[in-house]
Amino acid sequence: MFKIIKNSEKSDGRIGELETNHGKFNTPVFMPPGTRAAVKAMGPEDLEDIGIEILLVNALHLYLQPSESVISGIGGIHKFMAWQKPVLSDSGGFQAWSFGKKEGKKLSVIADEGIKFYSPLDGSSHFITPEKSIEIQYKLGADIIMAFDECSPDTNDREYAEKSMVRTHRWAVRSLKKHQELSKKREDKGKTPPLIFGIIQGGIFKDLREESAKFITSLPFDGFALGGETIGYNIPRTLEILAWIKNYLPKDSPRYTMGLGASLYDIIEVVKRGVDMFDCVAPARLARHGSLYNGKIRLEKGGVAIESEFPDKILKINNSCFRNDPLPIDEECDCSTCRNFSRAYLRHLYASKESLYLKLATIHNLRFVRRLIEALRENA
Ligand SMILES: [Zn+2]
């Protein structure tokens, strides 16, 4: 299913393509999170124009609302969202754990059988097991599904991190078993089952990460993801963990870092280290809060660089200096926002809280990331 087209001569990066039930996509790839079956303010045609090739949805959020049965009744996640390209569903292990983290909420209870959690919508209690998560993801009809895992927080001591990793390993085996059972049923009906990825945990401990990488990659998953609270959120540590497990990852399988931080350089750094897929809430979130990417994307000998007159390559649209500015957000950007609208107009929309601002700003930031990926592919 996964084909490597080129291995970079400058780094561990590679370009490839992954075939799914809804066509193939090119890697490295950025998957915008459409957690509740929508990328905020974006319609499917906007995402296609930007060049988005695959979306991420979340099994647990959709189980709570509107429910996997409603979605399968309409004809599956693609029909539901009117999106005909690939969709990856996250298993919900991270959410089941994180729902309880908000102040004043009841904490989730993690046991060997599964996770008991309380809905952030109405406080109702739910119990999710690896088998249940896989069933939900099958009902949604995603093209790539994820094994159910326990997210390892950075605050775990070694003893707990190990216990949690062992549990994630058992859950990986159970997820895979359920997948094989459902996949057989689907094949009997003449349909192709989804791909399934395993998730490597082990917290911030080198030996545990190595052990987890060794164990998870010994199972017949179609791809391998790197999970845990620290991944993407703490980029120096993420890169360190990638280096620890590098030699355990099969070269011919896709690799996915789950959740990347706000900096565009984080993307460049993980791609350089051979990551093929990543998701990141930052581009859309920053856009909504008035932070718009700006900079010339330059191909360099060692890779790709971004040159911008603004700190962190971010133009703060609310700044009064843009009040009369006739320029687009970014003169080099080919997105529909930059082709048609001035900074002055966007600043006005932002200041007057017009909902059109959300759409125009999100289009630009997503397209900027997409252009960065295109440059990384070109210069691999
Ligand atoms: Zn633009």
CSV table of N, CA, C and O in Angstrom, one decimal, residues 183-251:
chain,number,residue,atom,x,y,z
A,183,SER,N,-12.5,-7.1,9.5
A,183,SER,CA,-11.9,-7.0,8.1
A,183,SER,C,-12.3,-8.2,7.3
A,183,SER,O,-12.7,-8.1,6.1
A,184,LYS,N,-12.4,-9.4,8.0
A,184,LYS,CA,-12.8,-10.6,7.3
A,184,LYS,C,-14.2,-10.5,6.9
A,184,LYS,O,-14.6,-10.8,5.8
A,185,LYS,N,-15.1,-10.0,7.8
A,185,LYS,CA,-16.5,-9.8,7.5
A,185,LYS,C,-16.7,-8.9,6.3
A,185,LYS,O,-17.5,-9.1,5.4
A,186,ARG,N,-15.9,-7.8,6.3
A,186,ARG,CA,-16.0,-6.8,5.2
A,186,ARG,C,-15.5,-7.4,3.9
A,186,ARG,O,-16.2,-7.2,2.9
A,187,GLU,N,-14.5,-8.2,3.9
A,187,GLU,CA,-14.0,-8.9,2.7
A,187,GLU,C,-15.0,-9.9,2.2
A,187,GLU,O,-15.2,-10.0,1.0
A,188,ASP,N,-15.7,-10.5,3.1
A,188,ASP,CA,-16.7,-11.5,2.7
A,188,ASP,C,-17.8,-10.8,1.9
A,188,ASP,O,-18.5,-11.4,1.1
A,189,LYS,N,-18.0,-9.5,2.2
A,189,LYS,CA,-19.1,-8.7,1.5
A,189,LYS,C,-18.5,-8.1,0.2
A,189,LYS,O,-19.1,-7.3,-0.4
A,190,GLY,N,-17.3,-8.4,-0.1
A,190,GLY,CA,-16.6,-7.9,-1.3
A,190,GLY,C,-16.1,-6.5,-1.1
A,190,GLY,O,-15.8,-5.8,-2.1
A,191,LYS,N,-15.9,-6.0,0.2
A,191,LYS,CA,-15.4,-4.7,0.4
A,191,LYS,C,-14.0,-4.7,1.0
A,191,LYS,O,-13.6,-5.7,1.6
A,192,THR,N,-13.2,-3.7,0.7
A,192,THR,CA,-11.9,-3.6,1.2
A,192,THR,C,-11.8,-3.0,2.6
A,192,THR,O,-12.4,-1.9,2.8
A,193,PRO,N,-11.2,-3.7,3.5
A,193,PRO,CA,-11.1,-3.1,4.9
A,193,PRO,C,-10.2,-1.9,5.0
A,193,PRO,O,-9.4,-1.7,4.1
A,194,PRO,N,-10.3,-1.1,6.1
A,194,PRO,CA,-9.3,0.0,6.2
A,194,PRO,C,-7.9,-0.5,6.6
A,194,PRO,O,-7.7,-1.6,6.9
A,195,LEU,N,-7.0,0.4,6.5
A,195,LEU,CA,-5.6,0.2,7.0
A,195,LEU,C,-5.7,0.4,8.5
A,195,LEU,O,-6.5,1.3,9.0
A,196,ILE,N,-4.8,-0.2,9.2
A,196,ILE,CA,-4.7,0.1,10.7
A,196,ILE,C,-3.3,0.4,11.1
A,196,ILE,O,-2.4,-0.3,10.6
A,197,PHE,N,-3.1,1.4,11.9
A,197,PHE,CA,-1.8,1.8,12.4
A,197,PHE,C,-1.7,1.5,13.9
A,197,PHE,O,-2.7,1.7,14.6
A,198,GLY,N,-0.5,1.1,14.3
A,198,GLY,CA,-0.2,0.9,15.7
A,198,GLY,C,0.4,2.1,16.3
A,198,GLY,O,1.0,2.9,15.6
A,199,ILE,N,0.3,2.3,17.6
A,199,ILE,CA,0.9,3.5,18.3
A,199,ILE,C,2.0,3.1,19.3
A,199,ILE,O,1.7,2.3,20.2
A,200,ILE,N,3.1,3.7,19.1
A,200,ILE,CA,4.2,3.5,20.0
A,200,ILE,C,4.1,4.5,21.2
A,200,ILE,O,4.0,5.7,21.0
A,201,GLN,N,4.2,4.0,22.4
A,201,GLN,CA,4.2,4.8,23.6
A,201,GLN,C,5.5,4.6,24.4
A,201,GLN,O,6.5,4.4,23.8
A,202,GLY,N,5.4,4.8,25.7
A,202,GLY,CA,6.7,4.6,26.5
A,202,GLY,C,7.1,5.9,27.2
A,202,GLY,O,8.2,6.0,27.7
A,203,GLY,N,6.3,7.0,27.1
A,203,GLY,CA,6.6,8.2,27.8
A,203,GLY,C,7.9,8.8,27.4
A,203,GLY,O,8.2,8.8,26.2
A,204,ILE,N,8.7,9.3,28.4
A,204,ILE,CA,9.9,10.1,28.0
A,204,ILE,C,11.1,9.2,28.4
A,204,ILE,O,12.2,9.7,28.6
A,205,PHE,N,10.9,7.9,28.4
A,205,PHE,CA,12.0,7.0,28.8
A,205,PHE,C,12.6,6.2,27.6
A,205,PHE,O,11.8,5.5,26.9
A,206,LYS,N,13.9,6.3,27.5
A,206,LYS,CA,14.5,5.8,26.3
A,206,LYS,C,14.3,4.3,26.1
A,206,LYS,O,13.8,3.8,25.1
A,207,ASP,N,14.5,3.5,27.2
A,207,ASP,CA,14.4,2.1,27.1
A,207,ASP,C,12.9,1.7,26.9
A,207,ASP,O,12.7,0.7,26.1
A,208,LEU,N,12.0,2.4,27.4
A,208,LEU,CA,10.6,2.1,27.2
A,208,LEU,C,10.2,2.4,25.8
A,208,LEU,O,9.5,1.6,25.1
A,209,ARG,N,10.6,3.5,25.3
A,209,ARG,CA,10.3,3.9,23.9
A,209,ARG,C,10.9,2.8,22.9
A,209,ARG,O,10.2,2.4,22.0
A,210,GLU,N,12.1,2.4,23.2
A,210,GLU,CA,12.7,1.3,22.4
A,210,GLU,C,11.9,0.0,22.4
A,210,GLU,O,11.6,-0.6,21.4
A,211,GLU,N,11.6,-0.3,23.7
A,211,GLU,CA,10.8,-1.6,23.9
A,211,GLU,C,9.5,-1.5,23.1
A,211,GLU,O,9.0,-2.4,22.5
A,212,SER,N,8.8,-0.3,23.3
A,212,SER,CA,7.5,-0.1,22.6
A,212,SER,C,7.6,-0.2,21.1
A,212,SER,O,6.8,-0.8,20.4
A,213,ALA,N,8.7,0.5,20.6
A,213,ALA,CA,8.9,0.5,19.1
A,213,ALA,C,9.1,-1.0,18.6
A,213,ALA,O,8.6,-1.4,17.6
A,214,LYS,N,9.9,-1.7,19.4
A,214,LYS,CA,10.2,-3.1,19.0
A,214,LYS,C,8.9,-3.9,19.0
A,214,LYS,O,8.7,-4.7,18.1
A,215,PHE,N,8.1,-3.8,20.1
A,215,PHE,CA,6.9,-4.6,20.2
A,215,PHE,C,5.9,-4.2,19.1
A,215,PHE,O,5.4,-5.1,18.4
A,216,ILE,N,5.6,-2.9,19.0
A,216,ILE,CA,4.5,-2.5,18.1
A,216,ILE,C,4.8,-2.8,16.7
A,216,ILE,O,4.0,-3.3,15.9
A,217,THR,N,6.1,-2.6,16.3
A,217,THR,CA,6.5,-2.9,14.9
A,217,THR,C,6.6,-4.4,14.6
A,217,THR,O,6.7,-4.8,13.5
A,218,SER,N,6.5,-5.3,15.7
A,218,SER,CA,6.5,-6.7,15.5
A,218,SER,C,5.1,-7.2,15.1
A,218,SER,O,4.9,-8.3,14.7
A,219,LEU,N,4.1,-6.3,15.3
A,219,LEU,CA,2.7,-6.7,15.0
A,219,LEU,C,2.4,-6.3,13.5
A,219,LEU,O,3.0,-5.3,13.0
A,220,PRO,N,1.5,-7.0,12.9
A,220,PRO,CA,1.2,-6.7,11.5
A,220,PRO,C,0.3,-5.5,11.2
A,220,PRO,O,-0.7,-5.6,10.6
A,221,PHE,N,0.8,-4.3,11.7
A,221,PHE,CA,0.1,-3.1,11.4
A,221,PHE,C,0.5,-2.6,10.0
A,221,PHE,O,1.6,-2.9,9.5
A,222,ASP,N,-0.3,-1.7,9.4
A,222,ASP,CA,0.0,-1.2,8.1
A,222,ASP,C,0.9,0.1,8.2
A,222,ASP,O,1.4,0.6,7.2
A,223,GLY,N,1.0,0.7,9.4
A,223,GLY,CA,1.8,1.9,9.6
A,223,GLY,C,2.0,2.1,11.1
A,223,GLY,O,1.4,1.4,11.9
A,224,PHE,N,2.9,3.0,11.5
A,224,PHE,CA,3.3,3.1,12.9
A,224,PHE,C,3.3,4.6,13.3
A,224,PHE,O,3.8,5.5,12.6
A,225,ALA,N,2.6,4.9,14.4
A,225,ALA,CA,2.5,6.2,14.9
A,225,ALA,C,3.2,6.4,16.2
A,225,ALA,O,3.4,5.4,17.0
A,226,LEU,N,3.6,7.6,16.5
A,226,LEU,CA,4.3,7.9,17.7
A,226,LEU,C,3.3,8.8,18.5
A,226,LEU,O,2.9,9.8,18.1
A,227,GLY,N,2.9,8.2,19.7
A,227,GLY,CA,2.0,8.9,20.5
A,227,GLY,C,2.5,9.3,21.9
A,227,GLY,O,3.7,9.0,22.2
A,228,GLY,N,1.7,10.0,22.7
A,228,GLY,CA,2.1,10.4,24.0
A,228,GLY,C,2.0,11.9,24.1
A,228,GLY,O,2.0,12.7,23.1
A,229,GLU,N,1.9,12.4,25.4
A,229,GLU,CA,1.6,13.9,25.6
A,229,GLU,C,2.7,14.7,25.0
A,229,GLU,O,2.5,15.8,24.4
A,230,THR,N,4.0,14.2,25.1
A,230,THR,CA,5.1,15.0,24.7
A,230,THR,C,5.3,15.2,23.2
A,230,THR,O,5.9,16.2,22.7
A,231,ILE,N,4.7,14.2,22.5
A,231,ILE,CA,4.9,14.2,21.0
A,231,ILE,C,4.3,15.5,20.3
A,231,ILE,O,3.1,15.7,20.5
A,232,GLY,N,5.1,16.2,19.6
A,232,GLY,CA,4.7,17.4,18.9
A,232,GLY,C,4.6,18.6,19.8
A,232,GLY,O,5.0,19.7,19.4
A,233,TYR,N,4.2,18.4,21.1
A,233,TYR,CA,4.1,19.5,22.0
A,233,TYR,C,5.4,20.0,22.5
A,233,TYR,O,5.7,21.2,22.6
A,234,ASN,N,6.3,19.0,22.7
A,234,ASN,CA,7.7,19.4,23.1
A,234,ASN,C,8.6,18.9,22.0
A,234,ASN,O,9.0,17.7,21.9
A,235,ILE,N,9.0,19.8,21.1
A,235,ILE,CA,9.6,19.3,19.8
A,235,ILE,C,11.0,18.8,20.0
A,235,ILE,O,11.4,17.8,19.5
A,236,PRO,N,11.9,19.4,20.9
A,236,PRO,CA,13.2,18.8,21.1
A,236,PRO,C,13.1,17.4,21.6
A,236,PRO,O,13.9,16.5,21.2
A,237,ARG,N,12.2,17.2,22.5
A,237,ARG,CA,12.0,15.8,23.0
A,237,ARG,C,11.5,14.9,22.0
A,237,ARG,O,11.8,13.7,21.9
A,238,THR,N,10.5,15.4,21.2
A,238,THR,CA,10.0,14.6,20.1
A,238,THR,C,11.1,14.1,19.1
A,238,THR,O,11.1,12.9,18.7
A,239,LEU,N,12.0,15.0,18.8
A,239,LEU,CA,13.1,14.7,17.9
A,239,LEU,C,14.1,13.7,18.6
A,239,LEU,O,14.6,12.8,17.9
A,240,GLU,N,14.2,13.8,19.9
A,240,GLU,CA,15.1,12.9,20.6
A,240,GLU,C,14.5,11.5,20.6
A,240,GLU,O,15.1,10.5,20.3
A,241,ILE,N,13.1,11.4,20.8
A,241,ILE,CA,12.5,10.1,20.8
A,241,ILE,C,12.5,9.5,19.4
A,241,ILE,O,12.8,8.3,19.2
A,242,LEU,N,12.4,10.3,18.4
A,242,LEU,CA,12.5,9.8,17.0
A,242,LEU,C,13.8,9.2,16.7
A,242,LEU,O,13.9,8.2,16.1
A,243,ALA,N,14.9,9.8,17.3
A,243,ALA,CA,16.2,9.3,17.1
A,243,ALA,C,16.4,8.0,17.9
A,243,ALA,O,17.0,7.0,17.3
A,244,TRP,N,15.8,7.9,19.1
A,244,TRP,CA,15.9,6.6,19.8
A,244,TRP,C,15.3,5.4,19.1
A,244,TRP,O,15.8,4.3,19.1
A,245,ILE,N,14.1,5.7,18.4
A,245,ILE,CA,13.4,4.5,17.8
A,245,ILE,C,13.6,4.3,16.3
A,245,ILE,O,13.1,3.4,15.7
A,246,LYS,N,14.4,5.3,15.8
A,246,LYS,CA,14.6,5.3,14.3
A,246,LYS,C,14.9,3.9,13.7
A,246,LYS,O,14.3,3.5,12.7
A,247,ASN,N,15.8,3.2,14.4
A,247,ASN,CA,16.3,1.9,13.8
A,247,ASN,C,15.3,0.8,13.9
A,247,ASN,O,15.4,-0.3,13.3
A,248,TYR,N,14.2,1.0,14.7
A,248,TYR,CA,13.2,0.0,14.9
A,248,TYR,C,12.1,0.1,13.9
A,248,TYR,O,11.3,-0.8,13.7
A,249,LEU,N,11.9,1.3,13.3
A,249,LEU,CA,10.8,1.5,12.4
A,249,LEU,C,11.1,0.9,11.0
A,249,LEU,O,12.1,1.2,10.4
A,250,PRO,N,10.2,0.0,10.5
A,250,PRO,CA,10.4,-0.6,9.2
A,250,PRO,C,10.4,0.6,8.1
A,250,PRO,O,9.6,1.5,8.2
A,251,LYS,N,11.4,0.5,7.3
A,251,LYS,CA,11.6,1.5,6.3
A,251,LYS,C,10.4,1.6,5.3
A,251,LYS,O,10.2,2.7,4.7
